[in-house]
mmCIF file of C-alpha atoms in Angstrom:
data_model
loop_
_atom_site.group_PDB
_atom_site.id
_atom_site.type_symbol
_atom_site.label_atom_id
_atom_site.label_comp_id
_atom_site.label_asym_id
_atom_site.label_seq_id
_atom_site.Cartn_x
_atom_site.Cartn_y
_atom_site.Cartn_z
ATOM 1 C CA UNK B 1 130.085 62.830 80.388
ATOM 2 C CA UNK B 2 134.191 62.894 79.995
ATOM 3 C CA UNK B 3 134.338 59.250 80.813
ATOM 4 C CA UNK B 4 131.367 58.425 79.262
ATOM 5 C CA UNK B 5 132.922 59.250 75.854
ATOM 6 C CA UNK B 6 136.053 58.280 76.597
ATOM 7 C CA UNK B 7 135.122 54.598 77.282
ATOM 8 C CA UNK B 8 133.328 54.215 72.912
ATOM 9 C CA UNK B 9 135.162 51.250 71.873
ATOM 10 C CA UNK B 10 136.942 51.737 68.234
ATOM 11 C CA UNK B 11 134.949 49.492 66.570
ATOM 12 C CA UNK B 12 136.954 49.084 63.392
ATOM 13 C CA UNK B 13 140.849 50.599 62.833
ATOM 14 C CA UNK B 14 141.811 51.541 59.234
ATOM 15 C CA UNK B 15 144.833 50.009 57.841
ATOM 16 C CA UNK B 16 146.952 52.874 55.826
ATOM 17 C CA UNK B 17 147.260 50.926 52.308
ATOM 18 C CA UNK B 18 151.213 51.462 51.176
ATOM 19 C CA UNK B 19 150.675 49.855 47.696
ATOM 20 C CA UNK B 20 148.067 52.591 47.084
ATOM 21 C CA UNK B 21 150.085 55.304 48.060
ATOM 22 C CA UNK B 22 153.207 54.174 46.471
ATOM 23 C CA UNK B 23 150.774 53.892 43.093
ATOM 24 C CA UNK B 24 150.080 57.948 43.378
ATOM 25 C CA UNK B 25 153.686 58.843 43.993
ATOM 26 C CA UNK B 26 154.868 57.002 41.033
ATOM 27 C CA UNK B 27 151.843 58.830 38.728
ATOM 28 C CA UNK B 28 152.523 62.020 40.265
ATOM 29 C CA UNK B 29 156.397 61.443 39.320
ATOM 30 C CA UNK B 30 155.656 60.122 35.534
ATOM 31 C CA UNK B 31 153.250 63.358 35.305
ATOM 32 C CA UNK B 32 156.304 65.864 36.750
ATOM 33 C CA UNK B 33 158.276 64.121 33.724
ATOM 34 C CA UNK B 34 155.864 64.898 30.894
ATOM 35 C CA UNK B 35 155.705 68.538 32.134
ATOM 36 C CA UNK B 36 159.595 68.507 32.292
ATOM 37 C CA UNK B 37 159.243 67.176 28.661
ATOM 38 C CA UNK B 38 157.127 69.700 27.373
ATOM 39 C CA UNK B 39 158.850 72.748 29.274
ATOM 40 C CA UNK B 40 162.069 71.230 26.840
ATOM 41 C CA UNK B 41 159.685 70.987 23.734
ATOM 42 C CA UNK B 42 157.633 73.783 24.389
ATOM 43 C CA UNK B 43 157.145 74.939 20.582
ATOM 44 C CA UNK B 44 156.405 71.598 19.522
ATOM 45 C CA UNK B 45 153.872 70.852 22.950
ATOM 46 C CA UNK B 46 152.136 74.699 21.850
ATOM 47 C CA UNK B 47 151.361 73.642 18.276
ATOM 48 C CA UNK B 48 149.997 70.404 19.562
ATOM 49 C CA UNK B 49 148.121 71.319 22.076
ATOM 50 C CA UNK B 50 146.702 74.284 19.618
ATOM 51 C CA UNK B 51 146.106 71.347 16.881
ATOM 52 C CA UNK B 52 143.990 69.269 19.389
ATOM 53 C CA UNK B 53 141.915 72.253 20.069
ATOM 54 C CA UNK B 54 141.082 72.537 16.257
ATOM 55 C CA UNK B 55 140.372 68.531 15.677
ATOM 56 C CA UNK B 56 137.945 68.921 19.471
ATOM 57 C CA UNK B 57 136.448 71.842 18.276
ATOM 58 C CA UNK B 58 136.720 72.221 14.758
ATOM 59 C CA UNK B 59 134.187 71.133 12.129
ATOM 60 C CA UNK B 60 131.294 71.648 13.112
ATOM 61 C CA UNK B 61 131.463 74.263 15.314
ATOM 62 C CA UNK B 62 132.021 77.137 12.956
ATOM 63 C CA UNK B 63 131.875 80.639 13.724
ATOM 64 C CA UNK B 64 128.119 81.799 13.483
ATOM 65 C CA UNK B 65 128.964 85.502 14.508
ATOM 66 C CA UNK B 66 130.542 88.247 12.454
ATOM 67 C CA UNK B 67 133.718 90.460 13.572
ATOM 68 C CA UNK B 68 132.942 94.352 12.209
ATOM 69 C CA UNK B 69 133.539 97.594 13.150
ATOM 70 C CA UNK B 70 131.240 100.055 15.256
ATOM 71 C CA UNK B 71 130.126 103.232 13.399
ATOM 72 C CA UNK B 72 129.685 106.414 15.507
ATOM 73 C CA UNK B 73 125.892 106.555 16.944
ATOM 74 C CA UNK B 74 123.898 109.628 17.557
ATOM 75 C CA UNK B 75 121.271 109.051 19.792
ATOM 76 C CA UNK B 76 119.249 111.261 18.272
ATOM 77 C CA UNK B 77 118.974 109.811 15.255
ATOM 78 C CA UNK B 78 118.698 106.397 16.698
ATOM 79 C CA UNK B 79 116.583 106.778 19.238
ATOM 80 C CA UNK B 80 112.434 105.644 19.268
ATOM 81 C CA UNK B 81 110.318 108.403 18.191
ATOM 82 C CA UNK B 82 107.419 107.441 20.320
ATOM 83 C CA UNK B 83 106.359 110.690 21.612
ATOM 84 C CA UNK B 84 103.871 113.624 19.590
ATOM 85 C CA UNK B 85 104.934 117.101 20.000
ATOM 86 C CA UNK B 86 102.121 119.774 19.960
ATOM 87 C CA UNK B 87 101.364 123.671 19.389
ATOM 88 C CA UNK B 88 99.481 126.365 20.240
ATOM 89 C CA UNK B 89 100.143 128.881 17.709
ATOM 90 C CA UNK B 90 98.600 131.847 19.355
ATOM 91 C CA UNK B 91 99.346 131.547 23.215
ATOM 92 C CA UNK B 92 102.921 130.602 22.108
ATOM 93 C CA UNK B 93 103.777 127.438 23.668
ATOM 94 C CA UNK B 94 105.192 123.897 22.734
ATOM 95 C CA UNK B 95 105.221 120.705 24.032
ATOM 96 C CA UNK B 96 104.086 117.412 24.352
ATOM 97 C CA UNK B 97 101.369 117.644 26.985
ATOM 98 C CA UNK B 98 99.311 120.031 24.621
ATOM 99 C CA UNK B 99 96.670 117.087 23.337
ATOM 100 C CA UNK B 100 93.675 119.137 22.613
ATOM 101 C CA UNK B 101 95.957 121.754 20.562
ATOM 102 C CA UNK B 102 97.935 121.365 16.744
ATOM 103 C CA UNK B 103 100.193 117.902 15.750
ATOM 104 C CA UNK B 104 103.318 118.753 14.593
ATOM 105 C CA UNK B 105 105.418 115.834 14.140
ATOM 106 C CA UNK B 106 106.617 112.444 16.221
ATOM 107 C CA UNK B 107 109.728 113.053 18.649
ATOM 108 C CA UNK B 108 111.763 111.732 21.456
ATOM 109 C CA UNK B 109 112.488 113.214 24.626
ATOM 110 C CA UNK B 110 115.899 114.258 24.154
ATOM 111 C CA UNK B 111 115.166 116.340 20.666
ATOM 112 C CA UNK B 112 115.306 119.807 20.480
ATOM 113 C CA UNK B 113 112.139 122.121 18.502
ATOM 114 C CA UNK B 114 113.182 124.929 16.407
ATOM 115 C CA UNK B 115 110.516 127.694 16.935
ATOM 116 C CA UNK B 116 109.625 130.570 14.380
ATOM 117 C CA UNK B 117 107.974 133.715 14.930
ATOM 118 C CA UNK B 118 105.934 136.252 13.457
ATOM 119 C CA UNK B 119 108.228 138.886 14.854
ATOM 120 C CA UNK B 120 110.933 137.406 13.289
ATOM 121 C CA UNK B 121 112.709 135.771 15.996
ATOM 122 C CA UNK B 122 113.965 132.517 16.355
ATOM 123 C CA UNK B 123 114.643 129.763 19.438
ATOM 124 C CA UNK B 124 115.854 126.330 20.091
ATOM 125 C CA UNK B 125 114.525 124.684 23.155
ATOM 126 C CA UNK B 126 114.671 121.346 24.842
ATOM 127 C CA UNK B 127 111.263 118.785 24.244
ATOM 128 C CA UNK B 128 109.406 118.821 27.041
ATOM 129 C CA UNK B 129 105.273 118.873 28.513
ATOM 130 C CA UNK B 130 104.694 122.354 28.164
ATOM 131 C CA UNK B 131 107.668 125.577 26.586
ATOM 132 C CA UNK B 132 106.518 128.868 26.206
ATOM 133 C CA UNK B 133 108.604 130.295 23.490
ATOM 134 C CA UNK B 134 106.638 133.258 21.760
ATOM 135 C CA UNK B 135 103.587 134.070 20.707
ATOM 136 C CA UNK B 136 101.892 133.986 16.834
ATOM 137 C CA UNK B 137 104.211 130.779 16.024
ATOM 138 C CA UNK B 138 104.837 130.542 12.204
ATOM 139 C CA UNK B 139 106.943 127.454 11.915
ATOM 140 C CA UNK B 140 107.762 124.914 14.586
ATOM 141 C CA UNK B 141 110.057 121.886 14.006
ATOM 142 C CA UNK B 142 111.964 118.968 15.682
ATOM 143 C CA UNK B 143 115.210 120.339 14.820
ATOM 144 C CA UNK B 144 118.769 118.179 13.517
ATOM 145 C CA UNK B 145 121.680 120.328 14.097
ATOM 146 C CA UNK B 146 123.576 118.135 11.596
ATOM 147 C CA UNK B 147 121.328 119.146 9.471
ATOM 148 C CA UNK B 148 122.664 121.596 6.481
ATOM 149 C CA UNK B 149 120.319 120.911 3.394
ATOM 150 C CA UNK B 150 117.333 122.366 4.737
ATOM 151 C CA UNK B 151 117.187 126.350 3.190
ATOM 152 C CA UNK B 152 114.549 128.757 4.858
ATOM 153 C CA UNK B 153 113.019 131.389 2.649
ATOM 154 C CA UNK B 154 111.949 134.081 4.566
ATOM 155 C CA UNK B 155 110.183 137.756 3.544
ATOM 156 C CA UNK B 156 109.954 140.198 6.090
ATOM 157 C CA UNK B 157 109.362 143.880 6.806
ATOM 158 C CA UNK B 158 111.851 146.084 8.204
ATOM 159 C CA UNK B 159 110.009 147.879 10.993
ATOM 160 C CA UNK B 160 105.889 149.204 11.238
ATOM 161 C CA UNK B 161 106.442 150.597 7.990
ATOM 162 C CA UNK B 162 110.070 150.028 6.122
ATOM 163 C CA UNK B 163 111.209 148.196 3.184
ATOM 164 C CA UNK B 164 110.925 144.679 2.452
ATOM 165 C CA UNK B 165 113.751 142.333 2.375
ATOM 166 C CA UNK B 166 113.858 138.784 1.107
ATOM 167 C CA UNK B 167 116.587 136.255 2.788
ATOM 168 C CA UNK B 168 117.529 132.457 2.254
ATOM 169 C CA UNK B 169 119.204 131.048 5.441
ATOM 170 C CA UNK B 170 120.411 127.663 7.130
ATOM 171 C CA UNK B 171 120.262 127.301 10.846
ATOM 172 C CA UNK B 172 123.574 126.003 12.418
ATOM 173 C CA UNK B 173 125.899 127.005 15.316
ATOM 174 C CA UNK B 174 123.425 127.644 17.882
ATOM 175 C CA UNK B 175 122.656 128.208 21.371
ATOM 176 C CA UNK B 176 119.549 125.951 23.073
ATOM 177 C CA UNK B 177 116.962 128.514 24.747
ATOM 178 C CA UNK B 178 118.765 131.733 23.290
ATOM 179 C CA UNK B 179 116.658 134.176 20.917
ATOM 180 C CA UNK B 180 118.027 134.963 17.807
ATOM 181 C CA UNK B 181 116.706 137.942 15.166
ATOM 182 C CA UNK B 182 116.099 137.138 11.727
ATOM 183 C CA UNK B 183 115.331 140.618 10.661
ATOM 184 C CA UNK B 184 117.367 143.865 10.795
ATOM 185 C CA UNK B 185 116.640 144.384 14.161
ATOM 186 C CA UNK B 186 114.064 147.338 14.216
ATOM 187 C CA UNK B 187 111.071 146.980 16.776
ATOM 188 C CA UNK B 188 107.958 146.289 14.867
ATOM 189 C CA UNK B 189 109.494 144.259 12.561
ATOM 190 C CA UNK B 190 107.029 141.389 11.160
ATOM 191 C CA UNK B 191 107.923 138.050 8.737
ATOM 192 C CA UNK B 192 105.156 138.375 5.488
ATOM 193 C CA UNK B 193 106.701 135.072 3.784
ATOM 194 C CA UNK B 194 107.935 132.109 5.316
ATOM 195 C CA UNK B 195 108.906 128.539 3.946
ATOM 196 C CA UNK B 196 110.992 125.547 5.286
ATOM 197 C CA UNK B 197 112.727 123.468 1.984
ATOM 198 C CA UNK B 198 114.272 119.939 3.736
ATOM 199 C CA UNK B 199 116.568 120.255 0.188
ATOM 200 C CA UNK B 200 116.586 123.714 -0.380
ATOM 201 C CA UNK B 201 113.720 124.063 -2.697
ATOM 202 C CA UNK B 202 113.125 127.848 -4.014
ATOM 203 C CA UNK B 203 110.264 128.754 -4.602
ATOM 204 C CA UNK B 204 108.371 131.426 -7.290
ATOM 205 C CA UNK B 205 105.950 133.585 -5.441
ATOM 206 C CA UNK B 206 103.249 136.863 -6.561
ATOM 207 C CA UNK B 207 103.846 139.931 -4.798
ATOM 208 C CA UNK B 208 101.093 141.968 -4.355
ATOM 209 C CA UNK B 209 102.021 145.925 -3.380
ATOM 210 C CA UNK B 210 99.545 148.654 -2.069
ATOM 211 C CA UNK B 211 98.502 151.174 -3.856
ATOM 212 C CA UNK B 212 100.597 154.333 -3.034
ATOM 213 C CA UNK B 213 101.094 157.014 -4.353
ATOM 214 C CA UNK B 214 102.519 156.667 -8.082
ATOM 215 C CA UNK B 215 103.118 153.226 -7.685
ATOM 216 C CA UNK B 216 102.883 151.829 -11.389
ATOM 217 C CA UNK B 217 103.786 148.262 -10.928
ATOM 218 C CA UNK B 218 101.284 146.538 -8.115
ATOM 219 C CA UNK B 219 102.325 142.467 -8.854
ATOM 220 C CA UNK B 220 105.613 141.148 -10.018
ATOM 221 C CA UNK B 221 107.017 137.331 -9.539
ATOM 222 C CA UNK B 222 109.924 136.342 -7.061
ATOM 223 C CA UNK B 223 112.172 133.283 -7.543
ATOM 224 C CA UNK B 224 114.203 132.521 -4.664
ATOM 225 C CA UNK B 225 116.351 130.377 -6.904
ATOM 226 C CA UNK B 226 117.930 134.065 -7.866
ATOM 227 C CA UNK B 227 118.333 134.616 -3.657
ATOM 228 C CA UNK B 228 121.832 133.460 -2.574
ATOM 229 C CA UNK B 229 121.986 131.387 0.689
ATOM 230 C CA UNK B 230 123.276 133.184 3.271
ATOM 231 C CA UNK B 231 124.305 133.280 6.940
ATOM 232 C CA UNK B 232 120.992 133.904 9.340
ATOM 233 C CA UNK B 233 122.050 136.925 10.612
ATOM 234 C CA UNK B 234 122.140 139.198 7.163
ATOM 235 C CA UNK B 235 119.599 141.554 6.095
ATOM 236 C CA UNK B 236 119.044 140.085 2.978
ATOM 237 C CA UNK B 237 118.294 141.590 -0.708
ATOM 238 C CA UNK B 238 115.630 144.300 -0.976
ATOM 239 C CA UNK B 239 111.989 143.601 -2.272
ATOM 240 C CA UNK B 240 110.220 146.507 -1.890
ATOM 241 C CA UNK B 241 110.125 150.200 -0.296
ATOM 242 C CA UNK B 242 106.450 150.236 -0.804
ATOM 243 C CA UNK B 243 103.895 148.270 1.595
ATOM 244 C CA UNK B 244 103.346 145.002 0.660
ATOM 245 C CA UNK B 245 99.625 143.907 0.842
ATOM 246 C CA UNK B 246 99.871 140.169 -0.007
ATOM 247 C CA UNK B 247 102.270 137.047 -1.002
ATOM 248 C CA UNK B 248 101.278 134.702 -2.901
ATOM 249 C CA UNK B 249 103.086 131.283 -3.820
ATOM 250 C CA UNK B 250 102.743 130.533 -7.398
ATOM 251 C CA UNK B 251 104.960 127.914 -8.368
ATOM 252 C CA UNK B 252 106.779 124.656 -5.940
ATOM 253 C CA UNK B 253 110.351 125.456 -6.726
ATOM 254 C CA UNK B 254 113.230 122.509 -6.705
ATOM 255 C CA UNK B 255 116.459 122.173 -4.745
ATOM 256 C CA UNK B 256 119.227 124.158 -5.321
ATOM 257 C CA UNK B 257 121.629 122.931 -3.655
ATOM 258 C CA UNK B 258 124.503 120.828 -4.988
ATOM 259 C CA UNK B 259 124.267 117.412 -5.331
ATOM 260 C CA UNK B 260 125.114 114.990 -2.470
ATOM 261 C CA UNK B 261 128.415 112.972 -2.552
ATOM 262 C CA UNK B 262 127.307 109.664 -1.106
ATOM 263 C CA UNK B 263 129.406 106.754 0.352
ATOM 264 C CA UNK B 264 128.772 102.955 1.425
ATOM 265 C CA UNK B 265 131.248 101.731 4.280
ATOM 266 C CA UNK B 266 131.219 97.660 3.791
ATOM 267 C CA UNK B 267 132.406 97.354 7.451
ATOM 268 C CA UNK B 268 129.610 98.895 8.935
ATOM 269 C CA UNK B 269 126.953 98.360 6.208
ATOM 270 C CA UNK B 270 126.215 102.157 6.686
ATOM 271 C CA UNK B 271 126.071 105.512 4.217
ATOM 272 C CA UNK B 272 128.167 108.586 5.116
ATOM 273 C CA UNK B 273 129.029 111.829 3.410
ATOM 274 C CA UNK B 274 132.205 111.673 4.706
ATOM 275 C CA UNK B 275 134.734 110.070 2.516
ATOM 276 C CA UNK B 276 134.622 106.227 3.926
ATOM 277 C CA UNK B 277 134.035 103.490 1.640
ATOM 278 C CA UNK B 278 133.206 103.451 -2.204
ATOM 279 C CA UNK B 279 131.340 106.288 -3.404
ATOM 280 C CA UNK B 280 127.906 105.431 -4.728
ATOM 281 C CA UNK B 281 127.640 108.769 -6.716
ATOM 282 C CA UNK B 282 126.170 112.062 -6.741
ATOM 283 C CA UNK B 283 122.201 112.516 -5.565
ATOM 284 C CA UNK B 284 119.968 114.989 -5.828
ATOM 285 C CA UNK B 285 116.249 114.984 -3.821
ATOM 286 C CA UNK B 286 114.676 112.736 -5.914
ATOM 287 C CA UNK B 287 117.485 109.788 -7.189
ATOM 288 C CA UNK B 288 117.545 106.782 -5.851
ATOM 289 C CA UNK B 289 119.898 103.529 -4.780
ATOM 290 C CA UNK B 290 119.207 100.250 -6.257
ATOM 291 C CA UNK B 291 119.423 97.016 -4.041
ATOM 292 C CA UNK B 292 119.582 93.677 -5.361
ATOM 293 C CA UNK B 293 119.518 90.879 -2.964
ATOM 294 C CA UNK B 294 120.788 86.843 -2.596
ATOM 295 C CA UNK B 295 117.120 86.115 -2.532
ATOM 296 C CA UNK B 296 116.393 87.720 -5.981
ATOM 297 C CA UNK B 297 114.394 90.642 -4.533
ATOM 298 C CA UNK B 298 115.532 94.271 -5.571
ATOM 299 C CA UNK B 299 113.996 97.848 -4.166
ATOM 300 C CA UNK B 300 115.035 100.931 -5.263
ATOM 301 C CA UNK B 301 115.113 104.210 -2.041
ATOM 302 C CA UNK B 302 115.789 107.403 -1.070
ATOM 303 C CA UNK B 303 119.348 107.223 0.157
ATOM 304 C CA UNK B 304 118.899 108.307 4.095
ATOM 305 C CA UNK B 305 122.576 107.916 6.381
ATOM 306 C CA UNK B 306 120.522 105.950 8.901
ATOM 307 C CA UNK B 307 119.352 103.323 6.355
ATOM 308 C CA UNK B 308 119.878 99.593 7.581
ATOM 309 C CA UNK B 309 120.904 97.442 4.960
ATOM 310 C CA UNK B 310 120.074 93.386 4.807
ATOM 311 C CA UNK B 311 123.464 91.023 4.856
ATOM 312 C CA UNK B 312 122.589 89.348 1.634
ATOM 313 C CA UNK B 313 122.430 92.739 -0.804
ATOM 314 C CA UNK B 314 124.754 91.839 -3.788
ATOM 315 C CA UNK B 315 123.974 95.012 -5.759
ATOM 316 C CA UNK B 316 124.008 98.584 -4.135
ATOM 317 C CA UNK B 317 124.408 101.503 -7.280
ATOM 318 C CA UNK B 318 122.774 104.697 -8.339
ATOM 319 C CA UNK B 319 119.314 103.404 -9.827
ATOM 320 C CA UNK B 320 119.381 104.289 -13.675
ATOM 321 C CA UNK B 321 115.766 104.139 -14.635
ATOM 322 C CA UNK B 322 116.733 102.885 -18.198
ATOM 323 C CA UNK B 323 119.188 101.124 -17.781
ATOM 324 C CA UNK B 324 118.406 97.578 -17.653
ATOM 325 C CA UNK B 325 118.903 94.607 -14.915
ATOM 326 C CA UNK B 326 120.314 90.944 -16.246
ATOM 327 C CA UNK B 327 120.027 87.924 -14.419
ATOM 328 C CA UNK B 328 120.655 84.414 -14.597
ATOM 329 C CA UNK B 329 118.628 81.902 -12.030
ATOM 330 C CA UNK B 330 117.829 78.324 -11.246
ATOM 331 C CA UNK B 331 114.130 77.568 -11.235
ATOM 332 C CA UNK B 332 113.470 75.037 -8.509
ATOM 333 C CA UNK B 333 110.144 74.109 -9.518
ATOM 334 C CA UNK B 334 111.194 72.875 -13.268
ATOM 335 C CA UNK B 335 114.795 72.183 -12.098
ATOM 336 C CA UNK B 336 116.255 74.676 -15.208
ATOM 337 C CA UNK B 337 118.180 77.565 -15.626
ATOM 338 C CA UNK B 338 116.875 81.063 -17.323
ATOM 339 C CA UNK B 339 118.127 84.267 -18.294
ATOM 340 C CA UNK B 340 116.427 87.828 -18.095
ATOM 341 C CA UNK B 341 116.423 91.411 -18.594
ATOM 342 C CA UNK B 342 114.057 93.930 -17.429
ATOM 343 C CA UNK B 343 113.799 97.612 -16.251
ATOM 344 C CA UNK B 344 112.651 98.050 -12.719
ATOM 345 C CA UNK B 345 109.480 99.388 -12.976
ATOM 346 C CA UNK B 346 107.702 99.962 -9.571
ATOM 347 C CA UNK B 347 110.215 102.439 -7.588
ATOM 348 C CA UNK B 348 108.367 102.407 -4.625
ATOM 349 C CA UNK B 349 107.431 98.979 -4.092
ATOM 350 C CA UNK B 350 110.148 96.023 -3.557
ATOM 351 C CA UNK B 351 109.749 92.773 -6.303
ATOM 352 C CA UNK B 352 111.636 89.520 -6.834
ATOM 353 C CA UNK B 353 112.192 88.547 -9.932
ATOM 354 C CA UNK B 354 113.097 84.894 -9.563
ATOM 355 C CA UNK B 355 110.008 81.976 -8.749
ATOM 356 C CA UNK B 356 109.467 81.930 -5.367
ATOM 357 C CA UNK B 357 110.117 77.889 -5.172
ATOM 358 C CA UNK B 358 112.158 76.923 -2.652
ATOM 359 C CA UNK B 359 114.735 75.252 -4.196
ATOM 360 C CA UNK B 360 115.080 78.610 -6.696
ATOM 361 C CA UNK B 361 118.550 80.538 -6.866
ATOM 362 C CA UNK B 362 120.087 83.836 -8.602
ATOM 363 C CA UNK B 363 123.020 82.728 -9.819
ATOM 364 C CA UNK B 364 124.270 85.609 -11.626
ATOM 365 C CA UNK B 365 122.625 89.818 -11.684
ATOM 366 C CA UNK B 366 124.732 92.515 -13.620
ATOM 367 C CA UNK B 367 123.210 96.190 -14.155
#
């Protein structure tokens, strides 16, 4: 087989070309030059180079994407509420397994549920299929521990057969799965009067005593508005010594908290209470933001920290019911220009107030 192969004629021998090769060593010599050139010129080579860059890739390539800033996320406030939690008031358990037994609200699997009790005891505990947390439930929520506007009103007896006392609270600084007492801590102690106020709403309620002994004055009114807001774990103010036989809520009360400093940081496009941006105002529960668009459509909303606002809003301001809205727009369809002023009407539903041609434009909106 050695000789075999050994014995292939060479058909064909290349000849090594030394005009081609001489051609590469002079290019390769003219290109070591032009780097030596542009090592010596380097500033003027950089804003060349830099310049051809711009021409190449210039016009018409324009940035379509937006630099900005990251706000802070909570994931509980971001994340899908696609789950139902449950309760059985009078076996004492929570959860989202329990079908067949009470809705209570939508939730995600990494919220907690604030849990209220007859007794007067309170937990926080983890979502999840099925939480035993106490029986005779009174109040059951998916609980925000940012949360510092919502004021609970509470009436409770101070053991089988003491006074009365009457408490307004907020819930913050607590423990997940720990127990907490509302009341003054004697066994047999049981909540009469119990209310949950997202804005700290105080209520007017009837109290209805027992007749005892030489007990002259059997019904009398409560406001909670007079009931300062207090840490959870005080007693509260006195209602009664005598045995209170019913509660009765007579009038919706409103909040009584102070009004909410609100903020709009351009960079994220995002509210805070914190001090970043221009400050929209003061709000109480029921004003609202006005927000005009590009597109000549303006709603007027609740002002929540989560709320996503559209790139093209032009207006964002405290929403003055009387105070009027002026515009100036081109009318595609008749190809003219007109002025108008109007109050916004509808509060809860969003309008445009320019003709929906598409050649129409706001050209100028001033509140």
């Amino acid at each position: 087989d050695i000789v075999r192969l050994t014995e292939i004629r060479i058909k064909r021998i290349s000849k090594f070309d030394i005009d081609k090769a001489q051609e590469k060593i002079e290019a390769l010599e003219g290109e070591i030059a032009q780097v030596k050139h542009h090592l010596e010129h380097l500033v003027d080579f950089a804003i060349s180079y830099f310049q051809g860059l711009k021409d190449r890739y210039g016009k018409g390539r324009e940035r379509k994407t937006e630099l900005r800033s990251f706000d802070n996320i909570e994931a509980t406030k971001v994340v899908l509420r696609n789950t139902k939690l449950y309760v059985n008031r009078e076996e004492g358990f929570v959860g989202t397994g329990l079908k067949k037994d009470e809705y209570v609200a939508d939730c995600s699997d990494i919220d907690d549920v604030i849990v209220f009790l007859r007794d007067g005891s309170m937990i926080i505990t983890k979502v999840d299929v099925k939480t035993f947390v106490g029986k005779d439930i009174i109040h059951v929520a998916v609980f925000d521990r940012n949360d510092k506007r919502t004021i609970y009103n509470m009436i409770y007896r101070d053991g089988k057969s003491g006074p009365s006392y009457v408490k307004r609270f907020n819930v913050s600084g607590v423990t997940r799965d720990k127990p907490y007492d509302l009341t003054a801590g004697t066994k047999d102690s049981m909540v009469l009067y119990f209310s949950d106020n997202p804005n700290g709403e105080a209520e007017v309620v009837t109290v209805l005593l027992r007749q005892v002994g030489s007990v002259k004055k059997l019904k009398y009114d409560l406001d909670f508005a007079t009931i300062a807001i207090k840490g959870r774990a005080s007693r509260g103010n006195t209602v009664s010594k005598y045995p209170i036989k019913k509660i009765e809520l007579k009038e919706k009360g409103i909040s009584t908290l102070k009004p909410r400093r609100i903020w709009f940081d351009d960079t994220v496009h995002r509210l805070n209470v914190d001090g970043r941006g221009e400050l929209l105002g003061e709000f109480r529960p029921n004003d609202r933001l006005l927000i005009i668009n590009q597109s000549g459509r303006l709603k007027t909303i609740i002002p929540e920290i989560t709320t996503h606002f559209d790139e093209g809003m032009i207006v964002l301001e405290k929403w003055k019911p009387n105070k009027p809205v002026s515009a100036i727009y081109y009318d595609g369809e008749k190809e003219r220009y007109y002025v108008k002023r109007f109050l916004v009407e509808n509060e809860n539903k969003e309008e445009i107030f320019i003709t929906e041609h598409e050649k129409s434009q706001l050209e100028i909106v001033s509140t």
